[in-house]
């Protein structure tokens, strides 16, 4: 998820003897490597916690093999910071995997390297995807990216700090003006960071888009043209600079602050409010932090939509394994199998059936508000080939737009020009 990325280490596995289930390198497989369906996936586990995604894939492959003994599967799990590069290197070498689970798909779809979702999945499985996510997986109005897992963002408030400041944590801010008033009260009560604003490289595209949405803007318009320097976005960043950053109601250097740093501070009780995703819930429960969540505030009321982030599955045509890949993907998205992954990592399922199952589980009560936002969430324009490079530019630059001595017009205008250049270059290829 550019989303947001939860990094982990791939689990090392040893090879079994004889003709039984085997593991090679950091992957799992059956039969010989050349005969196996090759899958490359990202790791959602956290370093040192022993929760690598390898365990999920190992179990999934074992069960799949019982139902489909004629299809061998080899899964390699790599850290998030490595997996996109690993897949790209395999493609560039002419040896793409049969299936890849990564953060983007548009580059490969544009080069006609991928099967369409409809060529792979059975009709019931394809119809089970949440419509907004299926649409986000389109390139040129054709679905190539199959959503794998998702998250949305909500406003988190620290109950203890709100009560110390004389604020009602059950009535969090709904408008930007209310954010300012709450932040001023928190600051007066001695809270170190009244509002946590992570516009450093780790979280910049996400945090920036949430504020854009609250101000009626976005990265693109309805037909996919970049609108980074639209009047609504300029107004939003002027407000952020003048109303939160200059009055010192945020962390000292928003453009140099990452999400992890502020999440850690929130868990320590040093941040009054910030935007967060579902994986923060587990840390807060373990840490005994009292908190509340709400729809992110907008300029005049609760934001009409919040950020949605999805990670993607795609299947390459190079090896001609359409039928085998389709069977494995159908199995991957079966309700119990898909739910098992979402449940394991406190993320949102991408299918209607698994979402309903999560809603029924009392232990996931706190996830329901995140689920509610998923159907109207705004996703990154991942179907645009240029988005990967534009996102990189946003990570490097957009935090400067709220610096006390900077004009957002200059920062957003430069980003818009670079985005248009990247878009033109992508279309010319």
One Martini backbone bead per residue (centre of mass of N, CA, C, O) as a GRO file, in nm:
protein
  429
    1UNK     BB    1   0.087   0.039   0.029
    2UNK     BB    2   0.146   0.359  -0.014
    3UNK     BB    3   0.083   0.323   0.084
    4UNK     BB    4   0.129   0.256   0.258
    5UNK     BB    5   0.416   0.074   0.435
    6UNK     BB    6   0.475  -0.263   0.558
    7UNK     BB    7   0.758  -0.374   0.689
    8UNK     BB    8   0.952  -0.678   0.626
    9UNK     BB    9   1.073  -1.004   0.673
   10UNK     BB   10   1.174  -1.271   0.524
   11UNK     BB   11   1.139  -1.598   0.559
   12UNK     BB   12   1.332  -1.864   0.635
   13UNK     BB   13   1.367  -2.170   0.444
   14UNK     BB   14   1.373  -2.511   0.419
   15UNK     BB   15   1.446  -2.810   0.273
   16UNK     BB   16   1.289  -3.083   0.172
   17UNK     BB   17   1.263  -3.408   0.133
   18UNK     BB   18   1.216  -3.546  -0.146
   19UNK     BB   19   0.873  -3.515  -0.296
   20UNK     BB   20   0.790  -3.300  -0.120
   21UNK     BB   21   0.744  -3.023   0.022
   22UNK     BB   22   0.910  -2.721  -0.079
   23UNK     BB   23   1.199  -2.496  -0.036
   24UNK     BB   24   1.325  -2.189  -0.192
   25UNK     BB   25   1.480  -1.991  -0.019
   26UNK     BB   26   1.202  -1.761   0.033
   27UNK     BB   27   1.026  -1.998  -0.072
   28UNK     BB   28   0.759  -2.190  -0.204
   29UNK     BB   29   0.706  -2.543  -0.305
   30UNK     BB   30   0.637  -2.774  -0.580
   31UNK     BB   31   0.845  -2.940  -0.713
   32UNK     BB   32   0.973  -2.791  -0.966
   33UNK     BB   33   1.055  -2.477  -1.048
   34UNK     BB   34   0.984  -2.484  -1.360
   35UNK     BB   35   0.678  -2.599  -1.297
   36UNK     BB   36   0.608  -2.361  -1.134
   37UNK     BB   37   0.421  -2.124  -1.006
   38UNK     BB   38   0.513  -1.791  -1.009
   39UNK     BB   39   0.545  -1.601  -0.699
   40UNK     BB   40   0.537  -1.253  -0.601
   41UNK     BB   41   0.567  -1.101  -0.271
   42UNK     BB   42   0.476  -0.915  -0.001
   43UNK     BB   43   0.566  -0.793   0.321
   44UNK     BB   44   0.360  -0.735   0.629
   45UNK     BB   45   0.558  -0.764   0.830
   46UNK     BB   46   0.746  -0.711   1.125
   47UNK     BB   47   1.030  -0.661   1.255
   48UNK     BB   48   1.080  -0.917   1.503
   49UNK     BB   49   0.768  -1.067   1.510
   50UNK     BB   50   0.714  -1.330   1.333
   51UNK     BB   51   0.496  -1.214   1.074
   52UNK     BB   52   0.538  -1.322   0.811
   53UNK     BB   53   0.387  -1.385   0.500
   54UNK     BB   54   0.499  -1.668   0.448
   55UNK     BB   55   0.299  -1.830   0.623
   56UNK     BB   56   0.050  -1.779   0.453
   57UNK     BB   57   0.153  -1.896   0.182
   58UNK     BB   58   0.222  -2.177   0.276
   59UNK     BB   59  -0.067  -2.256   0.358
   60UNK     BB   60  -0.208  -2.196   0.092
   61UNK     BB   61  -0.047  -2.396  -0.087
   62UNK     BB   62  -0.113  -2.655   0.061
   63UNK     BB   63  -0.422  -2.637   0.013
   64UNK     BB   64  -0.418  -2.610  -0.294
   65UNK     BB   65  -0.276  -2.886  -0.355
   66UNK     BB   66  -0.513  -3.066  -0.261
   67UNK     BB   67  -0.704  -2.954  -0.500
   68UNK     BB   68  -0.426  -2.909  -0.702
   69UNK     BB   69  -0.191  -3.139  -0.776
   70UNK     BB   70  -0.106  -3.023  -1.079
   71UNK     BB   71  -0.018  -2.745  -0.918
   72UNK     BB   72   0.259  -2.573  -0.883
   73UNK     BB   73   0.402  -2.357  -0.614
   74UNK     BB   74   0.599  -2.049  -0.600
   75UNK     BB   75   0.694  -1.839  -0.321
   76UNK     BB   76   0.804  -1.503  -0.297
   77UNK     BB   77   0.924  -1.303  -0.025
   78UNK     BB   78   0.938  -0.944   0.009
   79UNK     BB   79   1.021  -0.655   0.080
   80UNK     BB   80   0.881  -0.360   0.007
   81UNK     BB   81   1.155  -0.218  -0.086
   82UNK     BB   82   1.203  -0.473  -0.307
   83UNK     BB   83   0.965  -0.590  -0.486
   84UNK     BB   84   0.945  -0.398  -0.730
   85UNK     BB   85   1.240  -0.442  -0.823
   86UNK     BB   86   1.223  -0.745  -0.861
   87UNK     BB   87   1.007  -0.750  -1.081
   88UNK     BB   88   1.145  -0.560  -1.283
   89UNK     BB   89   1.397  -0.738  -1.324
   90UNK     BB   90   1.249  -0.985  -1.436
   91UNK     BB   91   1.125  -0.841  -1.678
   92UNK     BB   92   1.391  -0.725  -1.805
   93UNK     BB   93   1.503  -1.037  -1.831
   94UNK     BB   94   1.245  -1.214  -1.940
   95UNK     BB   95   1.136  -1.329  -1.625
   96UNK     BB   96   0.851  -1.331  -1.531
   97UNK     BB   97   0.618  -1.378  -1.334
   98UNK     BB   98   0.301  -1.498  -1.309
   99UNK     BB   99   0.280  -1.357  -1.020
  100UNK     BB  100   0.207  -1.033  -0.865
  101UNK     BB  101   0.253  -0.861  -0.539
  102UNK     BB  102   0.205  -0.512  -0.532
  103UNK     BB  103   0.184  -0.148  -0.594
  104UNK     BB  104   0.180  -0.196  -0.921
  105UNK     BB  105   0.067  -0.206  -1.297
  106UNK     BB  106   0.072   0.001  -1.540
  107UNK     BB  107   0.337  -0.049  -1.689
  108UNK     BB  108   0.252  -0.343  -1.784
  109UNK     BB  109  -0.017  -0.278  -1.918
  110UNK     BB  110   0.094  -0.076  -2.135
  111UNK     BB  111   0.278  -0.335  -2.255
  112UNK     BB  112   0.102  -0.597  -2.270
  113UNK     BB  113   0.174  -0.817  -2.009
  114UNK     BB  114  -0.126  -0.860  -1.916
  115UNK     BB  115  -0.387  -0.990  -1.781
  116UNK     BB  116  -0.705  -0.987  -1.758
  117UNK     BB  117  -0.925  -1.039  -1.516
  118UNK     BB  118  -1.138  -1.188  -1.708
  119UNK     BB  119  -0.914  -1.417  -1.789
  120UNK     BB  120  -0.889  -1.544  -1.482
  121UNK     BB  121  -1.160  -1.506  -1.345
  122UNK     BB  122  -1.431  -1.577  -1.210
  123UNK     BB  123  -1.727  -1.430  -1.191
  124UNK     BB  124  -1.773  -1.436  -0.878
  125UNK     BB  125  -1.499  -1.313  -0.803
  126UNK     BB  126  -1.508  -1.050  -0.966
  127UNK     BB  127  -1.789  -0.955  -0.836
  128UNK     BB  128  -1.669  -0.932  -0.529
  129UNK     BB  129  -1.553  -0.680  -0.575
  130UNK     BB  130  -1.521  -0.374  -0.499
  131UNK     BB  131  -1.596  -0.132  -0.717
  132UNK     BB  132  -1.376   0.084  -0.644
  133UNK     BB  133  -1.138  -0.122  -0.675
  134UNK     BB  134  -1.180  -0.223  -0.958
  135UNK     BB  135  -1.152   0.060  -1.086
  136UNK     BB  136  -0.859   0.117  -0.975
  137UNK     BB  137  -0.753  -0.140  -1.167
  138UNK     BB  138  -0.752   0.043  -1.411
  139UNK     BB  139  -0.652   0.055  -1.768
  140UNK     BB  140  -0.823   0.181  -2.007
  141UNK     BB  141  -1.095   0.045  -1.880
  142UNK     BB  142  -0.916  -0.201  -1.778
  143UNK     BB  143  -0.874  -0.482  -1.578
  144UNK     BB  144  -0.550  -0.571  -1.422
  145UNK     BB  145  -0.590  -0.497  -1.130
  146UNK     BB  146  -0.596  -0.682  -0.830
  147UNK     BB  147  -0.704  -0.653  -0.538
  148UNK     BB  148  -0.564  -0.744  -0.216
  149UNK     BB  149  -0.553  -0.483  -0.026
  150UNK     BB  150  -0.671  -0.246   0.232
  151UNK     BB  151  -0.712   0.111   0.315
  152UNK     BB  152  -0.786   0.367   0.544
  153UNK     BB  153  -0.863   0.692   0.681
  154UNK     BB  154  -0.840   0.844   1.008
  155UNK     BB  155  -0.913   1.021   1.282
  156UNK     BB  156  -0.702   1.058   1.562
  157UNK     BB  157  -0.757   1.062   1.921
  158UNK     BB  158  -0.650   1.155   2.240
  159UNK     BB  159  -0.826   1.126   2.517
  160UNK     BB  160  -0.643   1.228   2.744
  161UNK     BB  161  -0.561   1.498   2.606
  162UNK     BB  162  -0.842   1.611   2.560
  163UNK     BB  163  -0.928   1.617   2.857
  164UNK     BB  164  -0.698   1.801   2.954
  165UNK     BB  165  -0.813   2.034   2.740
  166UNK     BB  166  -1.139   2.022   2.752
  167UNK     BB  167  -1.216   1.791   2.553
  168UNK     BB  168  -1.423   1.597   2.341
  169UNK     BB  169  -1.353   1.279   2.214
  170UNK     BB  170  -1.664   1.232   2.102
  171UNK     BB  171  -1.602   1.534   1.947
  172UNK     BB  172  -1.444   1.569   1.700
  173UNK     BB  173  -1.331   1.726   1.450
  174UNK     BB  174  -1.505   1.848   1.137
  175UNK     BB  175  -1.331   2.101   1.098
  176UNK     BB  176  -1.072   2.310   1.052
  177UNK     BB  177  -1.144   2.510   1.273
  178UNK     BB  178  -1.163   2.289   1.493
  179UNK     BB  179  -0.873   2.203   1.476
  180UNK     BB  180  -0.751   2.468   1.574
  181UNK     BB  181  -0.894   2.486   1.847
  182UNK     BB  182  -0.790   2.217   1.955
  183UNK     BB  183  -0.485   2.276   1.922
  184UNK     BB  184  -0.478   2.520   2.113
  185UNK     BB  185  -0.566   2.363   2.365
  186UNK     BB  186  -0.338   2.155   2.362
  187UNK     BB  187  -0.105   2.354   2.381
  188UNK     BB  188  -0.197   2.486   2.652
  189UNK     BB  189  -0.173   2.182   2.792
  190UNK     BB  190   0.126   2.071   2.681
  191UNK     BB  191   0.125   1.955   2.405
  192UNK     BB  192   0.364   1.877   2.186
  193UNK     BB  193   0.149   1.762   1.947
  194UNK     BB  194  -0.143   1.851   1.838
  195UNK     BB  195  -0.067   1.807   1.521
  196UNK     BB  196   0.003   1.548   1.297
  197UNK     BB  197   0.231   1.626   1.009
  198UNK     BB  198   0.316   1.398   0.748
  199UNK     BB  199   0.535   1.537   0.478
  200UNK     BB  200   0.720   1.329   0.432
  201UNK     BB  201   0.819   1.076   0.222
  202UNK     BB  202   0.644   0.843   0.346
  203UNK     BB  203   0.340   1.027   0.353
  204UNK     BB  204   0.278   1.262   0.154
  205UNK     BB  205   0.061   1.160  -0.052
  206UNK     BB  206  -0.152   1.101   0.168
  207UNK     BB  207  -0.178   1.359   0.340
  208UNK     BB  208  -0.226   1.551   0.104
  209UNK     BB  209  -0.487   1.418  -0.006
  210UNK     BB  210  -0.664   1.453   0.243
  211UNK     BB  211  -0.661   1.765   0.231
  212UNK     BB  212  -0.765   1.798  -0.053
  213UNK     BB  213  -1.039   1.660  -0.010
  214UNK     BB  214  -1.133   1.860   0.218
  215UNK     BB  215  -1.101   2.105  -0.019
  216UNK     BB  216  -1.203   1.978  -0.312
  217UNK     BB  217  -0.965   1.804  -0.412
  218UNK     BB  218  -0.688   1.664  -0.619
  219UNK     BB  219  -0.473   1.508  -0.843
  220UNK     BB  220  -0.733   1.453  -1.020
  221UNK     BB  221  -0.964   1.425  -1.243
  222UNK     BB  222  -1.223   1.246  -1.391
  223UNK     BB  223  -1.017   1.202  -1.661
  224UNK     BB  224  -0.697   1.210  -1.541
  225UNK     BB  225  -0.599   1.489  -1.487
  226UNK     BB  226  -0.383   1.690  -1.358
  227UNK     BB  227  -0.445   1.896  -1.027
  228UNK     BB  228  -0.228   2.006  -0.821
  229UNK     BB  229  -0.270   2.340  -0.895
  230UNK     BB  230  -0.533   2.387  -0.797
  231UNK     BB  231  -0.714   2.611  -0.626
  232UNK     BB  232  -0.797   2.420  -0.394
  233UNK     BB  233  -0.503   2.330  -0.320
  234UNK     BB  234  -0.384   2.604  -0.260
  235UNK     BB  235  -0.579   2.675  -0.034
  236UNK     BB  236  -0.505   2.439   0.151
  237UNK     BB  237  -0.195   2.510   0.188
  238UNK     BB  238  -0.235   2.788   0.300
  239UNK     BB  239  -0.389   2.696   0.550
  240UNK     BB  240  -0.179   2.513   0.674
  241UNK     BB  241   0.042   2.723   0.705
  242UNK     BB  242  -0.130   2.956   0.858
  243UNK     BB  243  -0.303   2.768   1.081
  244UNK     BB  244  -0.069   2.543   1.177
  245UNK     BB  245   0.239   2.595   1.128
  246UNK     BB  246   0.300   2.893   1.213
  247UNK     BB  247   0.153   2.845   1.510
  248UNK     BB  248   0.265   2.570   1.618
  249UNK     BB  249   0.045   2.297   1.584
  250UNK     BB  250   0.282   2.120   1.499
  251UNK     BB  251   0.527   1.980   1.394
  252UNK     BB  252   0.818   2.137   1.318
  253UNK     BB  253   0.873   1.939   1.036
  254UNK     BB  254   0.668   1.822   0.811
  255UNK     BB  255   0.868   1.773   0.556
  256UNK     BB  256   1.061   1.580   0.773
  257UNK     BB  257   0.813   1.391   0.853
  258UNK     BB  258   0.713   1.081   0.946
  259UNK     BB  259   0.484   0.848   1.025
  260UNK     BB  260   0.635   0.675   1.234
  261UNK     BB  261   0.715   0.904   1.424
  262UNK     BB  262   0.414   0.985   1.493
  263UNK     BB  263   0.308   0.715   1.585
  264UNK     BB  264   0.502   0.682   1.820
  265UNK     BB  265   0.410   0.946   1.963
  266UNK     BB  266   0.115   0.863   2.000
  267UNK     BB  267   0.173   0.614   2.178
  268UNK     BB  268   0.328   0.807   2.396
  269UNK     BB  269   0.142   1.078   2.429
  270UNK     BB  270   0.236   1.344   2.218
  271UNK     BB  271  -0.036   1.333   2.043
  272UNK     BB  272  -0.354   1.449   1.974
  273UNK     BB  273  -0.360   1.437   1.640
  274UNK     BB  274  -0.430   1.214   1.353
  275UNK     BB  275  -0.372   1.036   1.072
  276UNK     BB  276  -0.491   0.692   1.025
  277UNK     BB  277  -0.454   0.346   1.017
  278UNK     BB  278  -0.537   0.025   1.111
  279UNK     BB  279  -0.250  -0.062   1.231
  280UNK     BB  280  -0.269   0.130   1.484
  281UNK     BB  281  -0.461  -0.026   1.669
  282UNK     BB  282  -0.273  -0.243   1.789
  283UNK     BB  283  -0.070  -0.050   1.925
  284UNK     BB  284  -0.278   0.086   2.112
  285UNK     BB  285  -0.367  -0.163   2.263
  286UNK     BB  286  -0.087  -0.252   2.368
  287UNK     BB  287  -0.036   0.049   2.499
  288UNK     BB  288  -0.307   0.164   2.636
  289UNK     BB  289  -0.451   0.364   2.444
  290UNK     BB  290  -0.669   0.624   2.439
  291UNK     BB  291  -0.922   0.643   2.179
  292UNK     BB  292  -1.042   0.803   1.874
  293UNK     BB  293  -1.260   0.817   1.584
  294UNK     BB  294  -1.283   0.986   1.254
  295UNK     BB  295  -1.369   1.167   1.015
  296UNK     BB  296  -1.214   1.365   0.829
  297UNK     BB  297  -1.176   1.684   0.807
  298UNK     BB  298  -1.308   1.977   0.662
  299UNK     BB  299  -1.367   2.293   0.571
  300UNK     BB  300  -1.711   2.250   0.637
  301UNK     BB  301  -1.672   1.936   0.697
  302UNK     BB  302  -1.680   1.634   0.656
  303UNK     BB  303  -1.530   1.444   0.453
  304UNK     BB  304  -1.651   1.292   0.167
  305UNK     BB  305  -1.354   1.171   0.147
  306UNK     BB  306  -1.103   0.935   0.170
  307UNK     BB  307  -0.831   0.756   0.184
  308UNK     BB  308  -0.729   0.500  -0.044
  309UNK     BB  309  -0.549   0.185  -0.017
  310UNK     BB  310  -0.388  -0.035  -0.256
  311UNK     BB  311  -0.301  -0.354  -0.343
  312UNK     BB  312  -0.157  -0.574  -0.602
  313UNK     BB  313  -0.258  -0.800  -0.862
  314UNK     BB  314  -0.074  -0.983  -1.120
  315UNK     BB  315  -0.063  -1.128  -1.461
  316UNK     BB  316   0.152  -1.282  -1.675
  317UNK     BB  317   0.188  -1.384  -2.024
  318UNK     BB  318   0.467  -1.506  -2.104
  319UNK     BB  319   0.411  -1.827  -1.993
  320UNK     BB  320   0.108  -1.925  -2.039
  321UNK     BB  321  -0.058  -1.939  -1.726
  322UNK     BB  322  -0.365  -1.875  -1.708
  323UNK     BB  323  -0.513  -2.117  -1.580
  324UNK     BB  324  -0.338  -2.151  -1.324
  325UNK     BB  325  -0.360  -1.860  -1.224
  326UNK     BB  326  -0.669  -1.852  -1.201
  327UNK     BB  327  -0.698  -2.073  -0.985
  328UNK     BB  328  -0.525  -1.940  -0.770
  329UNK     BB  329  -0.683  -1.670  -0.752
  330UNK     BB  330  -0.952  -1.787  -0.674
  331UNK     BB  331  -0.838  -1.903  -0.408
  332UNK     BB  332  -0.728  -1.644  -0.281
  333UNK     BB  333  -1.040  -1.504  -0.295
  334UNK     BB  334  -1.153  -1.662  -0.101
  335UNK     BB  335  -1.296  -1.581   0.178
  336UNK     BB  336  -1.113  -1.731   0.392
  337UNK     BB  337  -0.837  -1.650   0.263
  338UNK     BB  338  -0.868  -1.343   0.255
  339UNK     BB  339  -0.947  -1.297   0.551
  340UNK     BB  340  -0.689  -1.410   0.683
  341UNK     BB  341  -0.509  -1.174   0.597
  342UNK     BB  342  -0.663  -0.932   0.711
  343UNK     BB  343  -0.666  -1.038   1.005
  344UNK     BB  344  -0.354  -1.059   1.050
  345UNK     BB  345  -0.307  -0.721   0.956
  346UNK     BB  346  -0.533  -0.511   0.991
  347UNK     BB  347  -0.707  -0.515   0.722
  348UNK     BB  348  -0.883  -0.471   0.422
  349UNK     BB  349  -1.096  -0.606   0.239
  350UNK     BB  350  -1.191  -0.643  -0.126
  351UNK     BB  351  -1.446  -0.803  -0.054
  352UNK     BB  352  -1.766  -0.849   0.029
  353UNK     BB  353  -1.755  -1.115   0.190
  354UNK     BB  354  -1.512  -1.042   0.380
  355UNK     BB  355  -1.638  -0.784   0.495
  356UNK     BB  356  -1.879  -0.921   0.629
  357UNK     BB  357  -1.712  -1.102   0.814
  358UNK     BB  358  -1.573  -0.872   0.970
  359UNK     BB  359  -1.836  -0.739   1.083
  360UNK     BB  360  -1.912  -1.002   1.261
  361UNK     BB  361  -1.656  -0.942   1.428
  362UNK     BB  362  -1.589  -0.830   1.740
  363UNK     BB  363  -1.270  -0.787   1.711
  364UNK     BB  364  -1.358  -0.572   1.453
  365UNK     BB  365  -1.512  -0.312   1.542
  366UNK     BB  366  -1.291  -0.083   1.475
  367UNK     BB  367  -1.310  -0.138   1.152
  368UNK     BB  368  -1.588  -0.030   1.049
  369UNK     BB  369  -1.519   0.264   0.980
  370UNK     BB  370  -1.318   0.192   0.760
  371UNK     BB  371  -1.522   0.036   0.587
  372UNK     BB  372  -1.719   0.270   0.534
  373UNK     BB  373  -1.497   0.436   0.359
  374UNK     BB  374  -1.429   0.248   0.112
  375UNK     BB  375  -1.666   0.311  -0.098
  376UNK     BB  376  -1.561   0.646  -0.106
  377UNK     BB  377  -1.280   0.633  -0.173
  378UNK     BB  378  -0.966   0.773  -0.262
  379UNK     BB  379  -0.740   0.696  -0.512
  380UNK     BB  380  -0.480   0.651  -0.661
  381UNK     BB  381  -0.351   0.692  -0.999
  382UNK     BB  382  -0.242   0.382  -1.086
  383UNK     BB  383  -0.333   0.372  -1.400
  384UNK     BB  384  -0.094   0.558  -1.434
  385UNK     BB  385   0.219   0.547  -1.555
  386UNK     BB  386   0.322   0.825  -1.415
  387UNK     BB  387   0.272   0.794  -1.103
  388UNK     BB  388   0.535   0.689  -0.983
  389UNK     BB  389   0.696   0.956  -1.045
  390UNK     BB  390   0.502   1.159  -0.921
  391UNK     BB  391   0.510   1.045  -0.636
  392UNK     BB  392   0.810   1.100  -0.596
  393UNK     BB  393   0.786   1.408  -0.619
  394UNK     BB  394   0.594   1.444  -0.380
  395UNK     BB  395   0.779   1.331  -0.163
  396UNK     BB  396   1.009   1.554  -0.210
  397UNK     BB  397   0.811   1.842  -0.219
  398UNK     BB  398   0.526   1.902  -0.072
  399UNK     BB  399   0.630   1.989   0.215
  400UNK     BB  400   0.717   2.285   0.122
  401UNK     BB  401   0.421   2.417   0.110
  402UNK     BB  402   0.433   2.465   0.452
  403UNK     BB  403   0.641   2.653   0.470
  404UNK     BB  404   0.677   2.963   0.605
  405UNK     BB  405   0.863   3.071   0.330
  406UNK     BB  406   0.634   2.951   0.132
  407UNK     BB  407   0.473   2.914  -0.183
  408UNK     BB  408   0.241   2.695  -0.297
  409UNK     BB  409   0.237   2.779  -0.593
  410UNK     BB  410   0.528   2.690  -0.658
  411UNK     BB  411   0.518   2.391  -0.572
  412UNK     BB  412   0.259   2.298  -0.728
  413UNK     BB  413   0.346   2.400  -1.006
  414UNK     BB  414   0.598   2.220  -1.036
  415UNK     BB  415   0.448   1.951  -1.007
  416UNK     BB  416   0.260   1.988  -1.248
  417UNK     BB  417   0.475   2.004  -1.468
  418UNK     BB  418   0.603   1.727  -1.413
  419UNK     BB  419   0.348   1.561  -1.451
  420UNK     BB  420   0.297   1.640  -1.747
  421UNK     BB  421   0.567   1.534  -1.853
  422UNK     BB  422   0.528   1.240  -1.766
  423UNK     BB  423   0.265   1.195  -1.920
  424UNK     BB  424   0.372   1.252  -2.204
  425UNK     BB  425   0.599   1.039  -2.201
  426UNK     BB  426   0.413   0.792  -2.159
  427UNK     BB  427   0.238   0.835  -2.423
  428UNK     BB  428   0.493   0.823  -2.627
  429UNK     BB  429   0.576   0.509  -2.578
   0.00000   0.00000   0.00000
